[in-house]
Short mmCIF file of C-alpha atoms and ligand atoms in Angstrom, two decimals:
data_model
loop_
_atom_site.label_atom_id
_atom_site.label_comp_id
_atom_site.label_asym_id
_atom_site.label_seq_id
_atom_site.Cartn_x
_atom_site.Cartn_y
_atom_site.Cartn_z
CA UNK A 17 26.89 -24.06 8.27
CA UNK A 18 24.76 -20.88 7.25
CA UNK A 19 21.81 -19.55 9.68
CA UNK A 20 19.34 -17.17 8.40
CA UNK A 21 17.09 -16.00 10.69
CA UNK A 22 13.54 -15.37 9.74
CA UNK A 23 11.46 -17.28 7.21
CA UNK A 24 10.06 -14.62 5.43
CA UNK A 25 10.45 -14.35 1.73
CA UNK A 26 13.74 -12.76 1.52
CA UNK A 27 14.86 -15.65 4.00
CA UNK A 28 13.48 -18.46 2.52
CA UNK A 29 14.01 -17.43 -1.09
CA UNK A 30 18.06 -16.91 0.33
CA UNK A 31 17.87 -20.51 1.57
CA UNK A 32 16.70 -21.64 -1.30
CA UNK A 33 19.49 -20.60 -3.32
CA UNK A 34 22.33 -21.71 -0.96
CA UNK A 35 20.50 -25.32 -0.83
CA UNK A 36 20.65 -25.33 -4.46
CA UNK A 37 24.35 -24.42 -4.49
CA UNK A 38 25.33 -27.15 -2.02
CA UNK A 39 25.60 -25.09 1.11
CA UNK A 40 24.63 -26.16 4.86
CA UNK A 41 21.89 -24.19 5.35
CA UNK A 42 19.45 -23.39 8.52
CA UNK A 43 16.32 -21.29 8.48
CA UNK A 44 15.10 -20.23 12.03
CA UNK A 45 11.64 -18.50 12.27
CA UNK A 46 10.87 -17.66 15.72
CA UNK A 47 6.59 -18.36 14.43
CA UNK A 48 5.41 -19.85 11.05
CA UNK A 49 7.32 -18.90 7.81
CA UNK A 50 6.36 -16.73 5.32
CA UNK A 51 3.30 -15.15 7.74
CA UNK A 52 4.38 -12.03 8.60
CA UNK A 53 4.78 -8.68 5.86
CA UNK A 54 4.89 -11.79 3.71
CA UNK A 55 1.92 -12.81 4.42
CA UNK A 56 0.20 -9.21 4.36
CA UNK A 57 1.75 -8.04 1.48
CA UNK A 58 -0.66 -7.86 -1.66
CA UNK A 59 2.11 -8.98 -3.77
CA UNK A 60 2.59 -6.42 -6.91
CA UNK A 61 5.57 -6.55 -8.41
CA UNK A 62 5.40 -2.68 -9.72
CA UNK A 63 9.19 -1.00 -9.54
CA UNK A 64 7.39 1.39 -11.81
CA UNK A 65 4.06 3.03 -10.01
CA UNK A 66 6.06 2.08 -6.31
CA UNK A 67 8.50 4.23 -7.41
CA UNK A 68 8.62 7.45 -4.99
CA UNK A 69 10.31 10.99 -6.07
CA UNK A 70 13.50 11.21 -4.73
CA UNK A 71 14.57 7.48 -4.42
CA UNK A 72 15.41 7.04 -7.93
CA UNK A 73 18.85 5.01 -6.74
CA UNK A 74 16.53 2.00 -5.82
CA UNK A 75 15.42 1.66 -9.31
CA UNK A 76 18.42 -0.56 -11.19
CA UNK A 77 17.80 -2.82 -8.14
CA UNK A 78 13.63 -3.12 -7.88
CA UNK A 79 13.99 -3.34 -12.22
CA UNK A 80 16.88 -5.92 -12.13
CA UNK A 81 14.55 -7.78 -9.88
CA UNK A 82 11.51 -7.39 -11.89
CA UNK A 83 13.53 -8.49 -14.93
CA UNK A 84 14.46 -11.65 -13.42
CA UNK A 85 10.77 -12.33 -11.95
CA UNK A 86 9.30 -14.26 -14.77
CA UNK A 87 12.19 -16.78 -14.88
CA UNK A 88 11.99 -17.13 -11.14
CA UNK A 89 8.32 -18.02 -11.34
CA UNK A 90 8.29 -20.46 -13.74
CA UNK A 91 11.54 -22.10 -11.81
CA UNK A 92 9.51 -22.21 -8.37
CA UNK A 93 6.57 -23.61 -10.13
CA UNK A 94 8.10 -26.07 -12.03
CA UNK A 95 10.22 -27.34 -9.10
CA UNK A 96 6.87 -26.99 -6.54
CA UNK A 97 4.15 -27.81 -8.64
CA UNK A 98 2.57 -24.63 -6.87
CA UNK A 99 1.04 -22.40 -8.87
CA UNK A 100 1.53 -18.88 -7.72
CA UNK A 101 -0.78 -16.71 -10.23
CA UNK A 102 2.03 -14.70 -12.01
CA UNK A 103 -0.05 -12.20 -13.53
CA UNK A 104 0.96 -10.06 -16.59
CA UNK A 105 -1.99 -7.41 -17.00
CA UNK A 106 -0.10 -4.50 -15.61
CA UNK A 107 -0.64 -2.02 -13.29
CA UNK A 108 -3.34 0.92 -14.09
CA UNK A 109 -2.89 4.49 -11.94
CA UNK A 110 -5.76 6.86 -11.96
CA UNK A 111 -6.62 9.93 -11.16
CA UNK A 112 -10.55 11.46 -10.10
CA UNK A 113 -10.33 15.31 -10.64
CA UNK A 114 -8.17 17.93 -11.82
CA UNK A 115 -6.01 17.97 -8.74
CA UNK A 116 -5.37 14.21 -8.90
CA UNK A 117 -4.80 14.64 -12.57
CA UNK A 118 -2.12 17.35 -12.55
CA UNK A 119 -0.30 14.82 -9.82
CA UNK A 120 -0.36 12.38 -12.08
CA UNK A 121 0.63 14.13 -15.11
CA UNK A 122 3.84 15.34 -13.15
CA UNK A 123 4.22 11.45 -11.94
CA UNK A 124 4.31 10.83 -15.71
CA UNK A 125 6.72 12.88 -16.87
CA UNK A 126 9.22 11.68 -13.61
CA UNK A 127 8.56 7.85 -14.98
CA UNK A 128 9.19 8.98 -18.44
CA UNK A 129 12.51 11.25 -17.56
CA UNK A 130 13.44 8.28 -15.93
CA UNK A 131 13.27 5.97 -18.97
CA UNK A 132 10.43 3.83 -17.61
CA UNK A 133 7.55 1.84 -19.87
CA UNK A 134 4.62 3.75 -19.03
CA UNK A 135 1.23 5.16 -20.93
CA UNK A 136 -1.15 8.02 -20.61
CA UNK A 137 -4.35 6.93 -20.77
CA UNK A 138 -7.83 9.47 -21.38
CA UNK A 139 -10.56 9.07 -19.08
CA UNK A 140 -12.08 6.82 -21.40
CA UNK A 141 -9.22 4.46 -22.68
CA UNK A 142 -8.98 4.03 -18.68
CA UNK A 143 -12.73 2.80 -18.61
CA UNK A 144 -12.31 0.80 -21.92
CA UNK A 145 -9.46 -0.95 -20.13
CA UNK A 146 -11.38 -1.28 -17.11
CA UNK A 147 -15.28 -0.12 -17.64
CA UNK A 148 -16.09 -0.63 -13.62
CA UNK A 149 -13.97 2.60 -12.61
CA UNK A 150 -15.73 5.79 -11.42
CA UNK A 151 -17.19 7.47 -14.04
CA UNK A 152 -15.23 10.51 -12.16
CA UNK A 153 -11.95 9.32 -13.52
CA UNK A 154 -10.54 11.57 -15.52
CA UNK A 155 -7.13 9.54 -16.60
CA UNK A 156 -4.29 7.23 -16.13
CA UNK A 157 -1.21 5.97 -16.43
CA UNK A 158 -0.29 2.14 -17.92
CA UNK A 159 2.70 0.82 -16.77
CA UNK A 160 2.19 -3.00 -18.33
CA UNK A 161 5.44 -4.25 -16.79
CA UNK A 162 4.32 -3.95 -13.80
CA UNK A 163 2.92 -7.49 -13.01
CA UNK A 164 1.52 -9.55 -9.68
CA UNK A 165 1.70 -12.52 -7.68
CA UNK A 166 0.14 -14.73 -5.24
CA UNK A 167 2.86 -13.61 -2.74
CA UNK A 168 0.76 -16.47 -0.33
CA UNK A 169 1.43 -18.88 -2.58
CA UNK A 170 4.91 -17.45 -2.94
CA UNK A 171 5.90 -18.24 0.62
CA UNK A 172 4.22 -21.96 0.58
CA UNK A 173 6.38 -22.80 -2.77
CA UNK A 174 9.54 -21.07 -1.57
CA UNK A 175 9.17 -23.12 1.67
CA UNK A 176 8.59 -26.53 -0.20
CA UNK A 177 11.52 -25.57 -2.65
CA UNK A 178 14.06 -24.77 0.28
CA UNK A 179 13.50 -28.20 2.16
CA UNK A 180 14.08 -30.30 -1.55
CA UNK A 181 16.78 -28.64 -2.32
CA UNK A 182 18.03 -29.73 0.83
CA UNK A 183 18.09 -26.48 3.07
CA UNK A 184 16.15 -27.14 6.83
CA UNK A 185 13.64 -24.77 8.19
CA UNK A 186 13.09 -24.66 12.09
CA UNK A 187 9.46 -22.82 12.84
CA UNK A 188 8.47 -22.02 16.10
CA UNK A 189 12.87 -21.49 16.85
CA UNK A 190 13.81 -18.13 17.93
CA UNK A 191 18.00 -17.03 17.46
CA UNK A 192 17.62 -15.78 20.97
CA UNK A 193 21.22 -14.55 20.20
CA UNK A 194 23.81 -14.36 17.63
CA UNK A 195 27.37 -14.79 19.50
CA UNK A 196 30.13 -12.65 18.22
CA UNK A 197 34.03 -13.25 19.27
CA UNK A 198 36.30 -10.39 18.64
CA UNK A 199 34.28 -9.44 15.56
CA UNK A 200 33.49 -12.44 13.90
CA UNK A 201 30.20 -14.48 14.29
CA UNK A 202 30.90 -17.75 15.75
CA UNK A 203 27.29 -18.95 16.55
CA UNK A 204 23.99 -18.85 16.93
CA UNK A 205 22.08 -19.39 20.48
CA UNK A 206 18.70 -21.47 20.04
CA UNK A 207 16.64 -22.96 22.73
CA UNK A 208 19.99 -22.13 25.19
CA UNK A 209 21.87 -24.02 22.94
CA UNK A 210 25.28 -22.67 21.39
CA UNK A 211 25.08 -23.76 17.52
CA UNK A 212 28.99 -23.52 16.02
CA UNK A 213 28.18 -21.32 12.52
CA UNK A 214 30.26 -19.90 10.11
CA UNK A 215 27.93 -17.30 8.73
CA UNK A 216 24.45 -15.93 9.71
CA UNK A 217 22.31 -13.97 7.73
CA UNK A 218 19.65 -11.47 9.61
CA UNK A 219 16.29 -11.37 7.36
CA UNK A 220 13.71 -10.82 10.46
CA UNK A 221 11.98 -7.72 8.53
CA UNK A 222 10.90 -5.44 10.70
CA UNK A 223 12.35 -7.38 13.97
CA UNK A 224 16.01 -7.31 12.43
CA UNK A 225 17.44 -4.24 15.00
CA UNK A 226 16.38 -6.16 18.22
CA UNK A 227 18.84 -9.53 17.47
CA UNK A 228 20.49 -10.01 20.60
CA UNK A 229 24.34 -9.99 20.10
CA UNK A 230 24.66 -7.84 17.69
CA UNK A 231 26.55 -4.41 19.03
CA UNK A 232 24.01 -1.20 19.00
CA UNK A 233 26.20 0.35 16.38
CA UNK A 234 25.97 -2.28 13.78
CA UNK A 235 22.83 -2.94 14.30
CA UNK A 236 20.26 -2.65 11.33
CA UNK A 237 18.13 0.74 11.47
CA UNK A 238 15.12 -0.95 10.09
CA UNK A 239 11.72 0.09 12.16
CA UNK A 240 7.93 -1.38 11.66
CA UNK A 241 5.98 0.31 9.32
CA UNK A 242 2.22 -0.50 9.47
CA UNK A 243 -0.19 -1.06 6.73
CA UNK A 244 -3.59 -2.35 7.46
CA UNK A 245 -5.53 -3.98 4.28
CA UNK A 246 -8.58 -6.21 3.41
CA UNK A 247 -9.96 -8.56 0.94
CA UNK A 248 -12.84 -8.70 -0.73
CA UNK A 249 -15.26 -11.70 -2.88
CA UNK A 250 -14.89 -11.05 -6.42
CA UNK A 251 -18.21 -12.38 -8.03
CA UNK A 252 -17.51 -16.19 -9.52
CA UNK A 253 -16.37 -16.04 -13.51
CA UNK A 254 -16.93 -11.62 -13.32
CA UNK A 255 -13.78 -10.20 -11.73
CA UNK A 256 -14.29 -6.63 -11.16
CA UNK A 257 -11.10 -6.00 -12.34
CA UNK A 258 -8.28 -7.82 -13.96
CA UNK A 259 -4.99 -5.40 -13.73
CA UNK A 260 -4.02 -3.68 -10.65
CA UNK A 261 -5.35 -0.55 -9.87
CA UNK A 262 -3.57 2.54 -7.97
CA UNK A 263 -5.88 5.37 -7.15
CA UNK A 264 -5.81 8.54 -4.56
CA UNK A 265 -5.82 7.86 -1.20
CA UNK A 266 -6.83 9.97 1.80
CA UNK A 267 -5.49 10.62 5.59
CA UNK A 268 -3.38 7.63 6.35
CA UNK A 269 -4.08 5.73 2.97
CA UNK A 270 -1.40 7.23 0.39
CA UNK A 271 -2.53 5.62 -2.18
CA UNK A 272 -5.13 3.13 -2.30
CA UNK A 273 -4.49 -0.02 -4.31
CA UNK A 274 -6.57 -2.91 -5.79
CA UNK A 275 -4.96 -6.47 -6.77
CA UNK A 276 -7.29 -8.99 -7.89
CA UNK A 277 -6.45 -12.54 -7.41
CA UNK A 278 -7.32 -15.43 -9.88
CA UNK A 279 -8.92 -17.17 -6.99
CA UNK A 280 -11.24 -14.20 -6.54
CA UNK A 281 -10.08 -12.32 -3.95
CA UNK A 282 -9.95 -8.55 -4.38
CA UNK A 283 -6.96 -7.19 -2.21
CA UNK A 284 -6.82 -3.65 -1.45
CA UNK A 285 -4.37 -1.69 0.37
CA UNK A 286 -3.03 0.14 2.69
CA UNK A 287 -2.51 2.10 5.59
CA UNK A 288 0.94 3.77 6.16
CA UNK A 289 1.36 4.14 10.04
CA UNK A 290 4.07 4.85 12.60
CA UNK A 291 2.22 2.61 15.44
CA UNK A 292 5.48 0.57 16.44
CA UNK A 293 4.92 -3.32 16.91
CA UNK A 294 0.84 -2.77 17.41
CA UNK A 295 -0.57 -4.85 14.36
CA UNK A 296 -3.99 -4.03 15.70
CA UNK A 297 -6.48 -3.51 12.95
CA UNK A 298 -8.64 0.08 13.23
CA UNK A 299 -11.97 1.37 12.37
CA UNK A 300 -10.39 4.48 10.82
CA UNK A 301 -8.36 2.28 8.78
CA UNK A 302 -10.83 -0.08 7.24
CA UNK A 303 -12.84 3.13 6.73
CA UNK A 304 -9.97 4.61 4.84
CA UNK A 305 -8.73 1.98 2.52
CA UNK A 306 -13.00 0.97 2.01
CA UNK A 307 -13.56 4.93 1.21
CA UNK A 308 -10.03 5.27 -1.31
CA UNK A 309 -11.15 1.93 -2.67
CA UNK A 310 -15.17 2.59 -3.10
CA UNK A 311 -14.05 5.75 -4.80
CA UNK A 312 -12.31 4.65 -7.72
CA UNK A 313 -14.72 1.16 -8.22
CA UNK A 314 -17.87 1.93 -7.03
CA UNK A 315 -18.48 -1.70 -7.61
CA UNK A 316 -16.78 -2.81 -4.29
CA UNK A 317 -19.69 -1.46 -2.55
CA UNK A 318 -21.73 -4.77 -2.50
CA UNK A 319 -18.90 -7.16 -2.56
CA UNK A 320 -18.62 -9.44 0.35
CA UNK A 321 -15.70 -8.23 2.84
CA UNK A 322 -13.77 -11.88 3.66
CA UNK A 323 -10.29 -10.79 5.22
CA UNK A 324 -8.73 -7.93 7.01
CA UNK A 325 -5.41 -8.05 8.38
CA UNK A 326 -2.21 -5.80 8.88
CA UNK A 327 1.77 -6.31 8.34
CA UNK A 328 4.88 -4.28 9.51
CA UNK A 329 6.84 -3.14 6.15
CA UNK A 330 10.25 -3.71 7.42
CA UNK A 331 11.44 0.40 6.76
CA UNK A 332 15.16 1.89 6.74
CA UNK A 333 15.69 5.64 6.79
CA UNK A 334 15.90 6.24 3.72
CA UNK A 335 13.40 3.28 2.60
CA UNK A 336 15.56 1.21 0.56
CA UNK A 337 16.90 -2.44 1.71
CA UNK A 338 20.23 -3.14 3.63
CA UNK A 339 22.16 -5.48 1.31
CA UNK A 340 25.46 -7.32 2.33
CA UNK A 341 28.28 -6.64 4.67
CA UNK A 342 27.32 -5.92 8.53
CA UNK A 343 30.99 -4.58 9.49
CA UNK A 344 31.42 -8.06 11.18
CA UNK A 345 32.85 -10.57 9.72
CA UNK A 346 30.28 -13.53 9.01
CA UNK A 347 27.16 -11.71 9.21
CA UNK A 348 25.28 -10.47 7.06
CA UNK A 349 22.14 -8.53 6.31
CA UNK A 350 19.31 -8.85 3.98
CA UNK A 351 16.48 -6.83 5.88
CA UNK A 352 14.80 -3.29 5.06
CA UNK A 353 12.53 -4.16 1.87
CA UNK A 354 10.15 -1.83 3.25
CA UNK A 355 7.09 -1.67 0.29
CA UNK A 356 9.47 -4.23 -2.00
CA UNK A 357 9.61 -7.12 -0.28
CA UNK A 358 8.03 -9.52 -2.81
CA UNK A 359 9.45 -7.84 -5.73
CA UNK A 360 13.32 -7.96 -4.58
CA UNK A 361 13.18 -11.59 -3.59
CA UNK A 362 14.64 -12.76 -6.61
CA UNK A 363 17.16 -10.74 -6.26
CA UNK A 364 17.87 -10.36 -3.23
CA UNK A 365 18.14 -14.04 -3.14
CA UNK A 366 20.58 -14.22 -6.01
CA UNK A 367 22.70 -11.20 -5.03
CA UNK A 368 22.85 -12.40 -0.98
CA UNK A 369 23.75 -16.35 -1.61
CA UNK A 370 26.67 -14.80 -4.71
CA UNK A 371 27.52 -12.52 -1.96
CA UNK A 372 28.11 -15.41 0.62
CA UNK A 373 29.26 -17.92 -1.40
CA UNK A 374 32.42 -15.73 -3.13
CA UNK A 375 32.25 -13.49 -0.51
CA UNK A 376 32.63 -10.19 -2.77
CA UNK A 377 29.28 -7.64 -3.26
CA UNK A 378 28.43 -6.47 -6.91
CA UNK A 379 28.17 -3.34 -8.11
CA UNK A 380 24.16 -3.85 -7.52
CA UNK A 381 24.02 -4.01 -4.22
CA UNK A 382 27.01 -2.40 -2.97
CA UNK A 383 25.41 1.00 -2.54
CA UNK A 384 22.94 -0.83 -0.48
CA UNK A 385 24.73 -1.88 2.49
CA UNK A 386 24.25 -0.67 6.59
CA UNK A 387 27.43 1.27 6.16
CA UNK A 388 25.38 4.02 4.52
CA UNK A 389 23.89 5.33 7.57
N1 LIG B 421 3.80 -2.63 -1.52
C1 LIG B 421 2.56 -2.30 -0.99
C2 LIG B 421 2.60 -1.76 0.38
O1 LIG B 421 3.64 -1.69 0.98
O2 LIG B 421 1.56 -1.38 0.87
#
């Protein structure tokens, strides 16, 4: 039997996979699946305009998944009959003065060196793209691979897919510890019961170092990273919007972002903040994202405000996941997807359950494991 613990997306879309292959396997979500970072997350799928200077080794893995994202889609829907609004418009970055635009001319040319799809825009092909951006705007960048879901839906579909293809999900069941006999997981302790496993796969997100059972120095160095975000009511039948928009942030917004929904929700994002486990939303913050957001689409300004909420991006040191082997035999990790979460679940899904099933890594995922640190 396999035990993953946490039903988040990288947990449930691993279950999903192992069910389909024929394997025993146990989800156990100490709450409700899929609403944590899951949950929060505004779900772009953008390898390209994520992509930070410096962490160019996480790019085969965040494209490979991206590749593989339209196939995964249309399998999830077609097996859930839930739609999860796989959007292709692309992703639009801008820029609102000089200063912004020389950033973004150098953010070009690294997406360019580095062999990515992307297109400079003039002030006005940004505003015939998108005529509701500031009139400020003085230019952008296109990356049209760089697509969206409803990562909501997402969870609700993955969930429904895992239990028909046979793999069970236990909510409200915490792994209060994972028991470990001269280096080799032998079970799982639930509800003060000993479960008998033969492999268990951590994929808490940001809760993945605390696992009782697990010795301090293999432990996962993945810590909460907060973001704070909000929605907003599109106007019925006149979207604001229709790709996703990256613009300048301010203080603890880096960059503000704006995903519109088909169902009319305008999400924008987020706050990057060291604040530990507190999930407590702030005035500071709403002003921040609201200000970022108001300054590249005016528009937003008399929109209703529906939903505010915050997540904890599960984050490593050096911001990339932790992939495979834990250095103890029958566990494994899948945690760390910091700002990637949605778009690596494909893959980390695929790459996880291979990893289990033949027990080998591939050359994808082998430079990702905890060993690094
Ligand atoms: N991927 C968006 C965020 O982490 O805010």
């Amino acid at each position: 039997m396999i035990v993953i613990v946490g039903g988040g997306v990288s947990g449930l879309a691993i279950g999903w996979r192992l069910a389909q292959a024929g394997q025993n396997v146990t989800i156990y979500e100490r709450n409700k699946a899929g609403m944590e970072s899951t949950w929060a997350a505004a779900g772009m799928l953008a390898p390209q305009i994520e992509a930070e200077y410096g962490e160019e080794m996480l790019l085969p893995l965040t494209m490979a998944s991206r590749k593989i994202w339209p196939d995964f889609a249309k399998e999830l829907e077609a097996e859930t009959e839930i739609h999860i609004d796989y959007r292709r418009e692309g992703t639009i970055q801008v820029s609102l003065n000089r200063d912004e635009q020389e950033q973004l001319d150098h953010r070009f040319s690294f997406l360019s060196r580095n062999q990515l799809e992307v297109e400079k825009l003039s002030a006005y092909e940004v505003r015939r793209l998108e005529p509701h951006i500031s009139r400020a705007v003085t230019g952008g960048i296109y990356s049209p691979q760089d697509h969206q879901v409803d990562n909501r839906a997402l969870a609700l579909a993955l969930k429904i897919a895992l239990q028909k293809a046979g793999g069970i999900l236990r909510e409200q069941s915490s792994v209060e510890e994972i028991v470990i006999d001269e280096g080799c997981v032998t079970g799982v302790i639930v509800n003060g019961d000993k479960i008998t496993v033969d492999h268990v796969v951590v994929a808490a997100g940001a809760w993945s170092r605390n696992i009782p059972g697990i010795p301090e120095i293999s432990r996962p160095p993945v810590r909460p990273l907060k973001g704070q975000m909000l929605a907003l009511e599109m106007p019925e039948n006149a979207p604001l919007i229709a790709h996703v928009i990256w613009g300048p942030g301010n203080s603890i917004v880096s960059n503000v972002y704006l995903a519109p929904k088909s169902d009319g929700r305008l999400v924008v994002g987020a706050t990057v903040e060291e604040m530990g486990f507190d999930k407590r939303m702030t005035g500071g913050g709403l002003l921040e994202i609201l200000r970022s957001a108001w300054e590249v689409l005016p528009g937003i300004y008399d929109l209703p405000l529906i939903d505010s909420w915050s997540g904890l991006r599960p984050a490593s040191r050096d911001d990339a996941p932790i992939l495979g082997k834990s250095g103890i035999a029958g566990l494994t990790y899948a945690t760390g997807h910091h700002r990637n979460g949605i778009l690596l679940s494909p893959i980390t899904a695929s790459e996880i359950s291979s990893y289990i099933i033949e027990g080998k890594d591939s050359n994808l995922i082998s430079s990702f494991g905890v060993g690094r640190f």
